[in-house]
PDB file of C-alpha atoms in Angstrom:
ATOM      1  CA  MET A 964     -22.514 -23.909   3.484  1.00  0.00           C
ATOM      2  CA  THR A 965     -26.214 -24.875   4.851  1.00  0.00           C
ATOM      3  CA  PRO A 966     -29.339 -22.602   3.968  1.00  0.00           C
ATOM      4  CA  PRO A 967     -30.723 -20.217   6.540  1.00  0.00           C
ATOM      5  CA  PRO A 968     -33.740 -22.556   9.110  1.00  0.00           C
ATOM      6  CA  SER A 969     -37.019 -21.656   8.413  1.00  0.00           C
ATOM      7  CA  GLY A 970     -39.014 -21.213  11.658  1.00  0.00           C
ATOM      8  CA  PRO A 971     -38.680 -17.903  14.233  1.00  0.00           C
ATOM      9  CA  VAL A 972     -35.169 -18.340  13.908  1.00  0.00           C
ATOM     10  CA  CYS A 973     -35.027 -16.803  10.864  1.00  0.00           C
ATOM     11  CA  ALA A 974     -37.267 -13.096  10.190  1.00  0.00           C
ATOM     12  CA  GLY A 975     -36.161 -13.957   6.097  1.00  0.00           C
ATOM     13  CA  ALA A 976     -36.391 -17.738   6.256  1.00  0.00           C
ATOM     14  CA  SER A 977     -40.453 -17.187   4.268  1.00  0.00           C
ATOM     15  CA  GLN A 978     -37.995 -15.299   1.602  1.00  0.00           C
ATOM     16  CA  PHE A 979     -35.067 -17.045   1.804  1.00  0.00           C
ATOM     17  CA  ALA A 980     -37.839 -20.129   0.603  1.00  0.00           C
ATOM     18  CA  SER A 981     -38.746 -18.505  -1.994  1.00  0.00           C
ATOM     19  CA  TYR A 982     -35.923 -18.223  -4.421  1.00  0.00           C
ATOM     20  CA  PRO A 983     -34.729 -22.179  -4.915  1.00  0.00           C
ATOM     21  CA  THR A 984     -32.312 -21.406  -7.370  1.00  0.00           C
ATOM     22  CA  PHE A 985     -30.121 -19.183  -3.990  1.00  0.00           C
ATOM     23  CA  SER A 986     -30.604 -21.611  -2.408  1.00  0.00           C
ATOM     24  CA  SER A 987     -29.872 -24.786  -4.644  1.00  0.00           C
ATOM     25  CA  TYR A 988     -26.180 -22.388  -6.293  1.00  0.00           C
ATOM     26  CA  VAL A 989     -25.212 -22.357  -2.011  1.00  0.00           C
ATOM     27  CA  ARG A 990     -25.813 -26.146  -1.320  1.00  0.00           C
ATOM     28  CA  ALA A 991     -23.938 -26.451  -4.935  1.00  0.00           C
ATOM     29  CA  ARG A 992     -21.108 -23.723  -5.350  1.00  0.00           C
ATOM     30  CA  GLY A 993     -20.842 -22.954  -1.866  1.00  0.00           C
ATOM     31  CA  PRO A 994     -17.404 -25.675  -0.619  1.00  0.00           C
ATOM     32  CA  VAL A 995     -15.267 -23.936  -4.007  1.00  0.00           C
ATOM     33  CA  LEU A 996     -16.750 -20.306  -2.962  1.00  0.00           C
ATOM     34  CA  LEU A 997     -15.445 -21.746   0.547  1.00  0.00           C
ATOM     35  CA  ARG A 998     -12.331 -22.267  -0.305  1.00  0.00           C
ATOM     36  CA  THR A 999     -12.093 -18.823  -2.569  1.00  0.00           C
ATOM     37  CA  ALA A1000     -12.830 -17.552   1.716  1.00  0.00           C
ATOM     38  CA  ARG A1001     -10.677 -18.442   3.885  1.00  0.00           C
ATOM     39  CA  SER A1002      -7.965 -17.324   0.923  1.00  0.00           C
ATOM     40  CA  LEU A1003      -8.664 -13.628   1.611  1.00  0.00           C
ATOM     41  CA  THR A1004      -8.411 -14.535   5.324  1.00  0.00           C
ATOM     42  CA  ALA A1005      -5.723 -16.256   7.619  1.00  0.00           C
ATOM     43  CA  ASN A1006      -8.527 -17.381  10.508  1.00  0.00           C
ATOM     44  CA  PRO A1007     -11.249 -20.129   8.953  1.00  0.00           C
ATOM     45  CA  CYS A1008     -13.559 -18.729  11.407  1.00  0.00           C
ATOM     46  CA  ASP A1009     -13.766 -15.833   9.714  1.00  0.00           C
ATOM     47  CA  ALA A1010     -13.471 -17.248   6.508  1.00  0.00           C
ATOM     48  CA  GLU A1011     -17.479 -18.480   7.286  1.00  0.00           C
ATOM     49  CA  ASP A1012     -17.822 -14.935   8.682  1.00  0.00           C
ATOM     50  CA  LEU A1013     -17.056 -13.903   4.975  1.00  0.00           C
ATOM     51  CA  LEU A1014     -17.873 -15.928   2.939  1.00  0.00           C
ATOM     52  CA  GLN A1015     -22.223 -16.072   4.232  1.00  0.00           C
ATOM     53  CA  THR A1016     -21.793 -11.680   4.507  1.00  0.00           C
ATOM     54  CA  ALA A1017     -20.900 -11.995   0.723  1.00  0.00           C
ATOM     55  CA  LEU A1018     -23.792 -14.391   0.355  1.00  0.00           C
ATOM     56  CA  ALA A1019     -26.299 -12.070   2.134  1.00  0.00           C
ATOM     57  CA  LYS A1020     -25.955  -9.532  -0.675  1.00  0.00           C
ATOM     58  CA  THR A1021     -25.634 -11.578  -3.751  1.00  0.00           C
ATOM     59  CA  PHE A1022     -29.307 -13.160  -1.740  1.00  0.00           C
ATOM     60  CA  VAL A1023     -30.328  -9.644  -2.092  1.00  0.00           C
ATOM     61  CA  ALA A1024     -29.465  -8.746  -5.315  1.00  0.00           C
ATOM     62  CA  TRP A1025     -30.614 -12.336  -6.707  1.00  0.00           C
ATOM     63  CA  GLU A1026     -33.352 -10.941  -8.924  1.00  0.00           C
ATOM     64  CA  ARG A1027     -30.882  -8.460 -10.343  1.00  0.00           C
ATOM     65  CA  ILE A1028     -28.379 -10.579 -11.337  1.00  0.00           C
ATOM     66  CA  GLU A1029     -29.270 -11.517 -15.493  1.00  0.00           C
ATOM     67  CA  ASP A1030     -26.515 -13.692 -16.157  1.00  0.00           C
ATOM     68  CA  HIS A1031     -27.086 -16.875 -13.569  1.00  0.00           C
ATOM     69  CA  ARG A1032     -23.949 -18.170 -14.635  1.00  0.00           C
ATOM     70  CA  ALA A1033     -21.909 -15.130 -13.431  1.00  0.00           C
ATOM     71  CA  LEU A1034     -22.595 -16.124 -10.080  1.00  0.00           C
ATOM     72  CA  ASP A1035     -19.315 -17.213  -8.409  1.00  0.00           C
ATOM     73  CA  GLY A1036     -17.819 -14.110 -10.680  1.00  0.00           C
ATOM     74  CA  TYR A1037     -20.609 -12.092  -8.249  1.00  0.00           C
ATOM     75  CA  VAL A1038     -19.775 -13.510  -5.411  1.00  0.00           C
ATOM     76  CA  ARG A1039     -16.129 -13.466  -5.402  1.00  0.00           C
ATOM     77  CA  ARG A1040     -16.524  -9.900  -6.073  1.00  0.00           C
ATOM     78  CA  ALA A1041     -18.476  -9.884  -3.038  1.00  0.00           C
ATOM     79  CA  LEU A1042     -15.985 -11.251  -1.272  1.00  0.00           C
ATOM     80  CA  LEU A1043     -13.391  -9.504  -2.120  1.00  0.00           C
ATOM     81  CA  ASN A1044     -14.678  -6.264  -1.819  1.00  0.00           C
ATOM     82  CA  THR A1045     -16.297  -7.238   1.640  1.00  0.00           C
ATOM     83  CA  ARG A1046     -13.240  -8.034   2.628  1.00  0.00           C
ATOM     84  CA  THR A1047     -11.411  -4.749   1.669  1.00  0.00           C
ATOM     85  CA  SER A1048     -14.390  -2.633   3.675  1.00  0.00           C
ATOM     86  CA  GLN A1049     -13.597  -4.952   6.972  1.00  0.00           C
ATOM     87  CA  TRP A1050      -9.539  -4.883   6.864  1.00  0.00           C
ATOM     88  CA  ARG A1051     -10.323  -0.751   6.692  1.00  0.00           C
ATOM     89  CA  LYS A1052     -12.315  -0.255   9.454  1.00  0.00           C
ATOM     90  CA  ARG A1053     -10.575  -3.286  11.117  1.00  0.00           C
ATOM     91  CA  LYS A1054      -8.958  -1.796  14.950  1.00  0.00           C
ATOM     92  CA  VAL A1055      -6.115  -1.034  15.917  1.00  0.00           C
ATOM     93  CA  ASP A1056      -5.249  -2.072  19.419  1.00  0.00           C
ATOM     94  CA  GLU A1057      -2.760  -1.613  21.596  1.00  0.00           C
ATOM     95  CA  PHE A1058      -1.511  -3.496  24.221  1.00  0.00           C
ATOM     96  CA  ALA A1059       0.884  -2.140  27.769  1.00  0.00           C
ATOM     97  CA  CYS A1060       3.747  -4.290  27.922  1.00  0.00           C
ATOM     98  CA  GLU A1061       6.492  -3.567  30.424  1.00  0.00           C
ATOM     99  CA  GLU A1062       9.996  -3.119  27.540  1.00  0.00           C
ATOM    100  CA  LEU A1063       9.424  -1.231  23.823  1.00  0.00           C
ATOM    101  CA  PRO A1064       8.636  -3.874  20.888  1.00  0.00           C
ATOM    102  CA  GLU A1065      11.270  -0.662  18.926  1.00  0.00           C
ATOM    103  CA  PRO A1066      14.769  -2.427  18.739  1.00  0.00           C
ATOM    104  CA  ALA A1067      17.213  -0.460  19.166  1.00  0.00           C
ATOM    105  CA  GLY A1068      17.962   1.196  16.606  1.00  0.00           C
ATOM    106  CA  LEU A1069      20.553   0.548  14.211  1.00  0.00           C
ATOM    107  CA  PRO A1070      24.173   2.070  15.297  1.00  0.00           C
ATOM    108  CA  GLU A1071      25.484   5.105  14.456  1.00  0.00           C
ATOM    109  CA  PRO A1072      28.571   5.139  11.979  1.00  0.00           C
ATOM    110  CA  ASP A1073      32.492   5.534  13.029  1.00  0.00           C
ATOM    111  CA  PRO A1074      33.198   9.040  13.042  1.00  0.00           C
ATOM    112  CA  GLY A1075      36.626   8.948  11.040  1.00  0.00           C
ATOM    113  CA  GLU A1076      34.202   6.461   7.963  1.00  0.00           C
ATOM    114  CA  ARG A1077      31.607  10.305   8.118  1.00  0.00           C
ATOM    115  CA  GLN A1078      34.304  12.511   8.199  1.00  0.00           C
ATOM    116  CA  VAL A1079      35.944  10.399   4.961  1.00  0.00           C
ATOM    117  CA  LEU A1080      32.652  10.332   3.162  1.00  0.00           C
ATOM    118  CA  HIS A1081      32.259  14.224   4.446  1.00  0.00           C
ATOM    119  CA  ASP A1082      35.702  15.241   2.972  1.00  0.00           C
ATOM    120  CA  ALA A1083      35.377  13.069  -0.208  1.00  0.00           C
ATOM    121  CA  MET A1084      31.571  15.075  -0.672  1.00  0.00           C
ATOM    122  CA  TRP A1085      33.127  18.128  -0.637  1.00  0.00           C
ATOM    123  CA  ARG A1086      35.915  17.452  -3.275  1.00  0.00           C
ATOM    124  CA  ALA A1087      33.196  15.394  -5.516  1.00  0.00           C
ATOM    125  CA  VAL A1088      30.875  18.953  -5.205  1.00  0.00           C
ATOM    126  CA  MET A1089      34.361  21.540  -6.251  1.00  0.00           C
ATOM    127  CA  LYS A1090      35.454  19.475  -9.160  1.00  0.00           C
ATOM    128  CA  LEU A1091      30.841  20.946  -9.826  1.00  0.00           C
ATOM    129  CA  PRO A1092      31.217  23.657 -12.412  1.00  0.00           C
ATOM    130  CA  GLU A1093      29.775  27.344 -10.470  1.00  0.00           C
ATOM    131  CA  ARG A1094      26.542  27.122 -11.360  1.00  0.00           C
ATOM    132  CA  GLN A1095      25.698  23.174 -10.723  1.00  0.00           C
ATOM    133  CA  ARG A1096      26.907  23.876  -6.978  1.00  0.00           C
ATOM    134  CA  GLN A1097      25.630  27.020  -6.500  1.00  0.00           C
ATOM    135  CA  MET A1098      22.352  25.417  -7.201  1.00  0.00           C
ATOM    136  CA  VAL A1099      23.056  22.252  -5.253  1.00  0.00           C
ATOM    137  CA  VAL A1100      24.689  24.017  -2.237  1.00  0.00           C
ATOM    138  CA  LEU A1101      21.589  26.197  -2.670  1.00  0.00           C
ATOM    139  CA  ARG A1102      19.788  22.949  -2.704  1.00  0.00           C
ATOM    140  CA  TYR A1103      20.526  20.922  -0.009  1.00  0.00           C
ATOM    141  CA  TYR A1104      22.673  22.093   2.384  1.00  0.00           C
ATOM    142  CA  GLU A1105      21.212  25.753   2.452  1.00  0.00           C
ATOM    143  CA  ASP A1106      17.753  23.493   2.201  1.00  0.00           C
ATOM    144  CA  LEU A1107      16.503  25.817  -0.100  1.00  0.00           C
ATOM    145  CA  SER A1108      13.567  25.136  -2.310  1.00  0.00           C
ATOM    146  CA  GLU A1109      13.836  25.228  -6.123  1.00  0.00           C
ATOM    147  CA  ALA A1110      11.284  28.342  -5.959  1.00  0.00           C
ATOM    148  CA  GLN A1111      14.060  30.179  -3.669  1.00  0.00           C
ATOM    149  CA  THR A1112      17.095  28.803  -4.925  1.00  0.00           C
ATOM    150  CA  ALA A1113      16.310  30.406  -8.807  1.00  0.00           C
ATOM    151  CA  GLU A1114      15.007  33.238  -6.680  1.00  0.00           C
ATOM    152  CA  VAL A1115      18.841  33.988  -5.790  1.00  0.00           C
ATOM    153  CA  LEU A1116      20.091  33.087  -8.019  1.00  0.00           C
ATOM    154  CA  GLY A1117      18.110  34.859  -9.967  1.00  0.00           C
ATOM    155  CA  VAL A1118      17.866  31.879 -12.960  1.00  0.00           C
ATOM    156  CA  SER A1119      13.987  30.565 -13.970  1.00  0.00           C
ATOM    157  CA  VAL A1120      12.889  27.147 -11.421  1.00  0.00           C
ATOM    158  CA  GLY A1121      13.402  24.602 -14.727  1.00  0.00           C
ATOM    159  CA  THR A1122      17.110  26.471 -14.849  1.00  0.00           C
ATOM    160  CA  VAL A1123      17.449  25.433 -11.370  1.00  0.00           C
ATOM    161  CA  LYS A1124      15.878  21.655 -12.240  1.00  0.00           C
ATOM    162  CA  SER A1125      17.745  20.550 -14.666  1.00  0.00           C
ATOM    163  CA  ALA A1126      21.312  21.926 -13.714  1.00  0.00           C
ATOM    164  CA  VAL A1127      20.491  20.168 -10.487  1.00  0.00           C
ATOM    165  CA  SER A1128      19.668  16.761 -12.251  1.00  0.00           C
ATOM    166  CA  ARG A1129      23.130  16.962 -14.436  1.00  0.00           C
ATOM    167  CA  ALA A1130      24.726  17.467 -11.014  1.00  0.00           C
ATOM    168  CA  LEU A1131      23.703  15.160  -9.155  1.00  0.00           C
ATOM    169  CA  GLY A1132      23.833  13.049 -12.433  1.00  0.00           C
ATOM    170  CA  LYS A1133      27.961  13.491 -11.925  1.00  0.00           C
ATOM    171  CA  LEU A1134      28.112  13.254  -8.467  1.00  0.00           C
ATOM    172  CA  ARG A1135      26.272   9.563  -9.378  1.00  0.00           C
ATOM    173  CA  GLU A1136      29.056   8.853 -11.738  1.00  0.00           C
ATOM    174  CA  ASP A1137      32.493   9.797  -9.194  1.00  0.00           C
ATOM    175  CA  PRO A1138      34.673   7.521  -8.530  1.00  0.00           C
ATOM    176  CA  GLU A1139      35.955   8.756  -5.281  1.00  0.00           C
ATOM    177  CA  LEU A1140      31.586   8.770  -3.754  1.00  0.00           C
ATOM    178  CA  ALA A1141      31.356   4.826  -5.345  1.00  0.00           C
ATOM    179  CA  PRO A1142      32.168   2.160  -1.936  1.00  0.00           C
ATOM    180  CA  VAL A1143      28.991   4.991  -0.281  1.00  0.00           C
ATOM    181  CA  ARG A1144      26.480   3.567  -3.348  1.00  0.00           C
TER     182      ARG A1144
END
């Protein structure tokens, strides 16, 4: 990492000369900071760009940095913040292709196995106390919300939550459903 060239090529070159400590810092710590930047990106060229951006931010804040012993930490934070901003703004490219890249879905389970599981589940639900069974059926088979279930049964939402929680605990412990887990 070398400081920008002097002359008309770099608009801020005269300003850069006014910070000889920044120039010496970049020469001394540049390789170490570049390794840090490379650990944040997959491409070495992107790492160099990332470091240049972080160093530009550091240069702008050079007079405000009170403790120059903490410069590495300041530049590392600038690297991380810049990389996070780049990541958030990244462009997602779409490419047209003849074949869809998605894999074929999982094979459908055997209908016989599905029926065995269905029967085992209903036997386990039927073992629940009547009140818990009603709440489980309304919540999960009828797909009602907790508030709707409470309204249908004339109980509070908290009662539905606690009873369904206990019922699910019993279903998890049912030995007939053990192979499913």
